[in-house]
Tab-separated table of C-alpha atoms and ligand atoms in Angstrom:
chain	number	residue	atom	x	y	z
H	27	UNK	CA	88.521	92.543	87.870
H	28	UNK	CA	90.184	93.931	84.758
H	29	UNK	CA	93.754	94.173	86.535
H	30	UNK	CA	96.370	91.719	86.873
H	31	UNK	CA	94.766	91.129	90.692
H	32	UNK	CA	91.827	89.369	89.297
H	33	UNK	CA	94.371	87.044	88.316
H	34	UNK	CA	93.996	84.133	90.994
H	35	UNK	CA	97.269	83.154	91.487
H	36	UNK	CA	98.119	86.795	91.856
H	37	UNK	CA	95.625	86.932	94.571
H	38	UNK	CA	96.526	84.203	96.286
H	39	UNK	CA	100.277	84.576	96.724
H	40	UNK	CA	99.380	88.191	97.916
H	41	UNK	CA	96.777	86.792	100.430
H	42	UNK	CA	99.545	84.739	102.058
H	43	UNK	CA	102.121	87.489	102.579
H	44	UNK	CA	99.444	88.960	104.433
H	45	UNK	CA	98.710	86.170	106.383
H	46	UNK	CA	102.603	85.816	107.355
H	47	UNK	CA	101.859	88.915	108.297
H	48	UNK	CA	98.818	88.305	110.460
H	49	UNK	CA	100.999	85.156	112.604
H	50	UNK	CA	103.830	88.056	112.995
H	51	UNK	CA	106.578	86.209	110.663
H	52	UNK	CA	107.609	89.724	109.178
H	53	UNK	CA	109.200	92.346	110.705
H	54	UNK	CA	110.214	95.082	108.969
H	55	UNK	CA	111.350	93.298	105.395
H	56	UNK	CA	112.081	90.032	106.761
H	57	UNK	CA	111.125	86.895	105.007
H	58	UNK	CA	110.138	86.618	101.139
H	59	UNK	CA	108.107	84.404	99.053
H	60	UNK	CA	108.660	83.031	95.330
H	61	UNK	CA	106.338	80.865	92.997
H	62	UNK	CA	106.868	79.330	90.085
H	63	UNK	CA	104.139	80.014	87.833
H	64	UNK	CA	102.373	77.478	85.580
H	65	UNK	CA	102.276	78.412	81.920
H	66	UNK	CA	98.414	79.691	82.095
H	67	UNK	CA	99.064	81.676	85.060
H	68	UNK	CA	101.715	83.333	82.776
H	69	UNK	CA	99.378	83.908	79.893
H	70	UNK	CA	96.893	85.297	82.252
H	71	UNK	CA	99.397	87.982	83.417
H	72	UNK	CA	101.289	88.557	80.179
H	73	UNK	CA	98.668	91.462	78.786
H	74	UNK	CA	100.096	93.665	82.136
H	75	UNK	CA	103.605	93.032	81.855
H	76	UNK	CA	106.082	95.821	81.132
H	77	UNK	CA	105.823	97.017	77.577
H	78	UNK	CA	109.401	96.958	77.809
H	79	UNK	CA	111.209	93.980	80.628
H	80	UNK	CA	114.285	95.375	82.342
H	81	UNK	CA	117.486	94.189	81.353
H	82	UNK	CA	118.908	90.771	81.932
H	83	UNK	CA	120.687	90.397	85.780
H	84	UNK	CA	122.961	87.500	86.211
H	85	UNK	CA	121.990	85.539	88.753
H	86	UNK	CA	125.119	84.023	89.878
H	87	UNK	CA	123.876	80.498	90.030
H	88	UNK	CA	122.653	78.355	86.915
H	89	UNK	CA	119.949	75.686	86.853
H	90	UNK	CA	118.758	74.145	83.855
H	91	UNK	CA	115.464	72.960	84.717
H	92	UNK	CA	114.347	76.565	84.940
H	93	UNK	CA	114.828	77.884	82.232
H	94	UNK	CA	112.389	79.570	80.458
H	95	UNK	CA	110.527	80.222	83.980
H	96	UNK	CA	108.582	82.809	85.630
H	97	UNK	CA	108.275	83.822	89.021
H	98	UNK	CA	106.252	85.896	91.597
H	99	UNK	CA	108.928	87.529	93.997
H	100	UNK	CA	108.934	89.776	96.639
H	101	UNK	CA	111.074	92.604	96.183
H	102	UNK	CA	114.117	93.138	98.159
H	103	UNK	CA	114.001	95.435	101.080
H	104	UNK	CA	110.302	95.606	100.497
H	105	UNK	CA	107.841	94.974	103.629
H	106	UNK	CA	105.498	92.332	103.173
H	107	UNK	CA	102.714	94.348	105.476
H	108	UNK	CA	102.912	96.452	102.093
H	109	UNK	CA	102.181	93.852	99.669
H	110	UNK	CA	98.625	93.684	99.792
H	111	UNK	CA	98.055	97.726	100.029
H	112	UNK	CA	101.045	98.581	96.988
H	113	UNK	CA	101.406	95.332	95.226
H	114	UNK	CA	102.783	96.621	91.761
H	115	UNK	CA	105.502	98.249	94.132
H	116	UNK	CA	106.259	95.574	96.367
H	117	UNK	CA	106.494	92.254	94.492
H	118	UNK	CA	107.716	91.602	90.872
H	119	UNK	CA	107.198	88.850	88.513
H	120	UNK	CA	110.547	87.622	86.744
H	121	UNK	CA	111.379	85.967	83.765
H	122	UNK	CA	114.448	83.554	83.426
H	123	UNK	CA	116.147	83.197	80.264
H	124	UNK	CA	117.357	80.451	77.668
H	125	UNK	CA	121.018	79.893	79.838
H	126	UNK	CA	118.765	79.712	83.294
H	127	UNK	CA	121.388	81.959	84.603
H	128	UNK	CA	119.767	85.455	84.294
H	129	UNK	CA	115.996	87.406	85.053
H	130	UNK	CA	114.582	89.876	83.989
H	131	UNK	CA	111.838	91.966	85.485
H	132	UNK	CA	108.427	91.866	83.379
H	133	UNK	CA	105.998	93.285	85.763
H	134	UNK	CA	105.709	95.001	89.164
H	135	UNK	CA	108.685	97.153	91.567
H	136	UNK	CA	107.012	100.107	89.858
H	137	UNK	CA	109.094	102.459	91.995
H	138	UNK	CA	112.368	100.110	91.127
H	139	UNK	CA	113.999	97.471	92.846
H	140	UNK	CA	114.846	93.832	92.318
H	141	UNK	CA	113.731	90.719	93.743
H	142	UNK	CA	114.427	89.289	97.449
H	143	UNK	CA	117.897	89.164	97.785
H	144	UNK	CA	117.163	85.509	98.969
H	145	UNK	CA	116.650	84.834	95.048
H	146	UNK	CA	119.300	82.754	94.390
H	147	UNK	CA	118.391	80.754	97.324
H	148	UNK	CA	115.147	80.732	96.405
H	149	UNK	CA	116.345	79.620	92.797
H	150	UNK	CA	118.499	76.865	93.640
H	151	UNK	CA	116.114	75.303	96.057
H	152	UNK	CA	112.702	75.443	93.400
H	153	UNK	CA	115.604	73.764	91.119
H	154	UNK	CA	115.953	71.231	93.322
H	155	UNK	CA	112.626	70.592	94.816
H	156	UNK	CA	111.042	70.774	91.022
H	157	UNK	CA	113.455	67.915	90.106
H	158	UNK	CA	112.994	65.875	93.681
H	159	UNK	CA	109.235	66.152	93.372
H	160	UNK	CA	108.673	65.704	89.668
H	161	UNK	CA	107.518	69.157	89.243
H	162	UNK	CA	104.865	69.365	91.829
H	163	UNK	CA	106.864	71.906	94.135
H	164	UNK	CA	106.377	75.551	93.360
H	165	UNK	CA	106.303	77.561	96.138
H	166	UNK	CA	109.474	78.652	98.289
H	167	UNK	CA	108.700	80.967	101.407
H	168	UNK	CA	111.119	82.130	104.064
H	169	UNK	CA	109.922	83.722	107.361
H	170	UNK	CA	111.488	84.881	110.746
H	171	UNK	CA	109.543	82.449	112.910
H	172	UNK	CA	110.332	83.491	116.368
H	173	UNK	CA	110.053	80.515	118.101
H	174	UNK	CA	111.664	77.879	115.670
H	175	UNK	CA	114.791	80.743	116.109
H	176	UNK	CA	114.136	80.291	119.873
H	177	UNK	CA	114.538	76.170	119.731
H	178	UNK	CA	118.250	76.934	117.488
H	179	UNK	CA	119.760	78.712	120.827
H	180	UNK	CA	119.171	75.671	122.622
H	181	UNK	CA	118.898	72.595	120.796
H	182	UNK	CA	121.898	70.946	119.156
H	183	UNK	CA	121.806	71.686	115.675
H	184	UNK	CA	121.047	68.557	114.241
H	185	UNK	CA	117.678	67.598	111.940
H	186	UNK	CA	116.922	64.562	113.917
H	187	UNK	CA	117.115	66.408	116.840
H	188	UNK	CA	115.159	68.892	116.008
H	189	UNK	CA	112.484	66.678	114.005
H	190	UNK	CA	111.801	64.572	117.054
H	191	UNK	CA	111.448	67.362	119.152
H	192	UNK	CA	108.950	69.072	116.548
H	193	UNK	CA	106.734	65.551	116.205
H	194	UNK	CA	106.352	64.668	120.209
H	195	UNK	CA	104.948	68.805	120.482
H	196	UNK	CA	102.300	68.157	118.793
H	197	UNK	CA	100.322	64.781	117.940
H	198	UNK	CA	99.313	65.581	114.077
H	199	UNK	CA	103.091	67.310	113.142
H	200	UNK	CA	104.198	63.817	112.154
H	201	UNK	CA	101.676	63.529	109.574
H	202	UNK	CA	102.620	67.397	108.458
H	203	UNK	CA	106.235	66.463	107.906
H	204	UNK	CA	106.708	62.657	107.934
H	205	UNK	CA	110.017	63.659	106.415
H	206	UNK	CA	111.305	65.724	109.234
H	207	UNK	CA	113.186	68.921	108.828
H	208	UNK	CA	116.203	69.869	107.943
H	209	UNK	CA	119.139	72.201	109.708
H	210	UNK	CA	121.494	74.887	108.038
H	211	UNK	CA	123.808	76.272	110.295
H	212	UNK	CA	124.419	79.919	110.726
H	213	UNK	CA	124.911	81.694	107.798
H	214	UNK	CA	125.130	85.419	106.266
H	215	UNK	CA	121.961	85.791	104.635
H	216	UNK	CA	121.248	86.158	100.637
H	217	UNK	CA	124.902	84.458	99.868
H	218	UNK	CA	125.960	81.682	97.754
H	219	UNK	CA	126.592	79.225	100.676
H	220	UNK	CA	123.243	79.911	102.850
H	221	UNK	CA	121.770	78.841	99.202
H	222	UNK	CA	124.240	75.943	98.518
H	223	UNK	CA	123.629	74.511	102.207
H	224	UNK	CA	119.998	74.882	101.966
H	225	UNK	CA	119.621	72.826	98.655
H	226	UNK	CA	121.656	70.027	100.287
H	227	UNK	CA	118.701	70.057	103.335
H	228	UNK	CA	116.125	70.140	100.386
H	229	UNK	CA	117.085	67.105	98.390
H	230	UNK	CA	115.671	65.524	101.636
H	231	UNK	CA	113.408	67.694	103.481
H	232	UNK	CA	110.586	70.028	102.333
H	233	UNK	CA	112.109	72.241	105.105
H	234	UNK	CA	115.164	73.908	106.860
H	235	UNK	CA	116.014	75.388	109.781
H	236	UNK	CA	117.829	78.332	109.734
H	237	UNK	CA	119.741	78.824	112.749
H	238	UNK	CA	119.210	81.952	114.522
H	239	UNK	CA	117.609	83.304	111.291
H	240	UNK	CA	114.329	81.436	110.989
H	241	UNK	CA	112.194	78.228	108.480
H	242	UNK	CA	112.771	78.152	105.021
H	243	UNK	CA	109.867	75.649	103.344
H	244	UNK	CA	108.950	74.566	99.850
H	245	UNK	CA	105.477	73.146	99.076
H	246	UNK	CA	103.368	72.132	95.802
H	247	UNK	CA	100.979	75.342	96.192
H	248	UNK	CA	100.586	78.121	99.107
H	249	UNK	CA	98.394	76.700	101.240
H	250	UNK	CA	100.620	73.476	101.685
H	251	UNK	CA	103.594	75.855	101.959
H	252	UNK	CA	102.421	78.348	104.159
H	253	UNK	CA	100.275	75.184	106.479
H	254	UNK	CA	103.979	73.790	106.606
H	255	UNK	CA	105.426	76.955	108.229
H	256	UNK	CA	102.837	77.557	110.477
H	257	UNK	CA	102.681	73.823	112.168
H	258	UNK	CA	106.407	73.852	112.700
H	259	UNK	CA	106.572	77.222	113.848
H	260	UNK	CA	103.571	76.453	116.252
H	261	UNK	CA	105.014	73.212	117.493
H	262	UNK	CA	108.510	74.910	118.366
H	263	UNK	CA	106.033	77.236	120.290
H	264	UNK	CA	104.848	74.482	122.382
H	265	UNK	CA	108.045	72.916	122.400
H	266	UNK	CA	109.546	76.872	123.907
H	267	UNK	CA	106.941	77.203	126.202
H	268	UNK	CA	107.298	73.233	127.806
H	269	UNK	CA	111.010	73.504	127.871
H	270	UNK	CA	111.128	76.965	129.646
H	271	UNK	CA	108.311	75.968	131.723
H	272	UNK	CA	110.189	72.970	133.120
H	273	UNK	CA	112.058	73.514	136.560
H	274	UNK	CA	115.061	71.305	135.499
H	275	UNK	CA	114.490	72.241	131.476
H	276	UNK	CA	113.908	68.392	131.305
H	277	UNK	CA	109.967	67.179	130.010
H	278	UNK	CA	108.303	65.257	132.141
H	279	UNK	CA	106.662	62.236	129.577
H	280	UNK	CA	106.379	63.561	125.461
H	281	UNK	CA	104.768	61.183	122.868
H	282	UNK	CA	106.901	58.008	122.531
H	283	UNK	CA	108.183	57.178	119.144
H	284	UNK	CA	105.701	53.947	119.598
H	285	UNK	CA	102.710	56.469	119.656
H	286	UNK	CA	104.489	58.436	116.590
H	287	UNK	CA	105.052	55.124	114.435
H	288	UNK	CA	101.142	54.207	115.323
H	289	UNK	CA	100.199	57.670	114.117
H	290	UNK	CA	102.340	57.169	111.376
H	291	UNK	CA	100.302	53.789	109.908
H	292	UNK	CA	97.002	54.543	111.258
H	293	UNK	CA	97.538	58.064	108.815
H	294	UNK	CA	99.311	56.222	105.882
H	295	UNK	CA	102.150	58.035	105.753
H	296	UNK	CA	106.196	57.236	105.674
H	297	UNK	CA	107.817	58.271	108.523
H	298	UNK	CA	111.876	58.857	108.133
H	299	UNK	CA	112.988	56.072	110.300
H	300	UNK	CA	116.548	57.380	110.893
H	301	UNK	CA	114.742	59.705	112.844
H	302	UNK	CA	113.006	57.629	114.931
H	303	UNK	CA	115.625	55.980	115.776
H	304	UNK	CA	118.122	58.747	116.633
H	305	UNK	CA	119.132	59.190	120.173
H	306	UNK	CA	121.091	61.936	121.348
H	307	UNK	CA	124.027	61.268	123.547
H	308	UNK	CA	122.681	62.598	126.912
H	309	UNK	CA	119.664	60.993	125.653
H	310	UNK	CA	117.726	64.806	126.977
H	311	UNK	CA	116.186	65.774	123.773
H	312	UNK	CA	113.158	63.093	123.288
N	16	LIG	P1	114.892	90.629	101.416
N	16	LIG	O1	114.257	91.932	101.874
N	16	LIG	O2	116.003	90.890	100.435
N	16	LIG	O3	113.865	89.660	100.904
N	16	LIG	O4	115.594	89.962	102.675
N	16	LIG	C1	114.844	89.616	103.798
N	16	LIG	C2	115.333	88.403	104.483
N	16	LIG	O5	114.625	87.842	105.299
N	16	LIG	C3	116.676	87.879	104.158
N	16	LIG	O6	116.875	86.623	104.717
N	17	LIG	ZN1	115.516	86.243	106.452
């Protein structure tokens, strides 16, 4: 296709929003999705950028290992149901400059607009995450997962608690995220502290909690990223459904952390001990 959506990287990051979509992640405008690009995916695009890039925006926030980027965003106040139908309106790709404290848009938001206002969230975090994982992270995606905002009304807010709750839903979530997940508190959305709070969680985790808000995950490509929202949102489902199903809201037997830590070797992978052996105080939560 002679368009920038022949581009493969274009069409996969708009095949995911749909699929956020499709799970019912995105009301409205809620949620948004960034990826850093590599440099061929940039040259790729660069003959349908902007004759002319808007201005420079200050970001607010700084990050040296960034500069020089580019990014796919979703717009702000755009719906992601519309990506897939309008995506030169919907989603933008931004350039960051020499300071890595600015953007500027070179393509897409046709009809105006600026990226999610989750951007400097979004920023911080890939600024983190590329330096924690040697460059292999690019993708950040944030989505209103109903039932992972269900679990924050009723579990204590802590990321062992809710990472052993997450693994003994589900046999194969350990393997997902050996690392566990973390926990921001509440927040007002799109600020500087929701951001600063997050990239503390994502030294650690490839994922945060967001309480009462939804998951915020970061992941070397989208299908990693997007496989990484959907198994924690769908344990947290199963994890809902037990707990409200249950007479005395207590579970009758879960998967012990002796069948997690033999899931753990016989799949190779490291499982964050401090987890395992966390025990709440009234010793109710697994
Ligand atoms: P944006 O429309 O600015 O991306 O905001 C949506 C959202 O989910 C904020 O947390
Ligand atoms: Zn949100």
């Amino acid at each position: 296709m002679n368009n920038i959506f022949g581009v493969r990287v274009m069409e996969e990051y708009i095949h995911m929003c749909s699929d956020g979509v499709r799970q019912g992640w995105h009301e409205r405008n809620g949620g948004n999705l960034t990826y850093r690009m590599r440099g061929e995916e940039v040259a790729e695009c660069r003959p349908y950028f902007r004759k002319e890039p808007g201005g420079w925006v200050p970001m607010g926030v700084q990050a040296d290992n960034l500069k020089g980027e580019y990014f796919i965003s979703t717009g702000s106040g755009k719906f992601l149901q519309n990506v897939s139908m309008e995506p030169q309106n919907n989603i933008c790709i931004v350039e960051i400059n020499e300071n890595g404290d600015s953007y500027r848009i070179v393509w897409g938001l046709e009809n105006g607009g600026r990226p999610t206002s989750e951007f400097p969230t979004h920023f911080m975090n890939h600024s983190v995450r590329k330096r924690v994982t040697d460059g292999a992270n690019r993708v950040i995606y944030h989505a209103h997962t109903p039932y992972v905002i269900a679990l924050t009304f009723v579990l204590p807010l802590k990321a062992e608690v809710f990472t052993r709750m997450l693994w003994k839903s589900a046999t194969e979530c350990c393997v997902v995220f050996p690392g566990g997940v973390g926990v921001v508190p509440w927040m007002v959305p799109g600020g500087a502290e929701i951001a600063k709070a997050t990239c503390v969680q994502m030294e650690q985790y490839d994922a945060a909690v967001w309480a009462f808000h939804g998951l915020f995950v970061s992941g070397p490509d989208f299908d990693t990223a997007f496989g990484l929202m959907h198994t924690i949102e769908k344990a947290a489902q199963i994890a809902s459904i037990a707990l409200s199903a249950s007479p005395d809201g207590k579970l009758r037997q879960v998967i012990t952390d002796d069948n997690i830590r033999q899931i753990g070797k016989e799949f190779g992978v490291t499982l964050n001990e401090d987890v395992l052996n966390y025990r709440s105080e009234d010793g109710m939560y697994c």
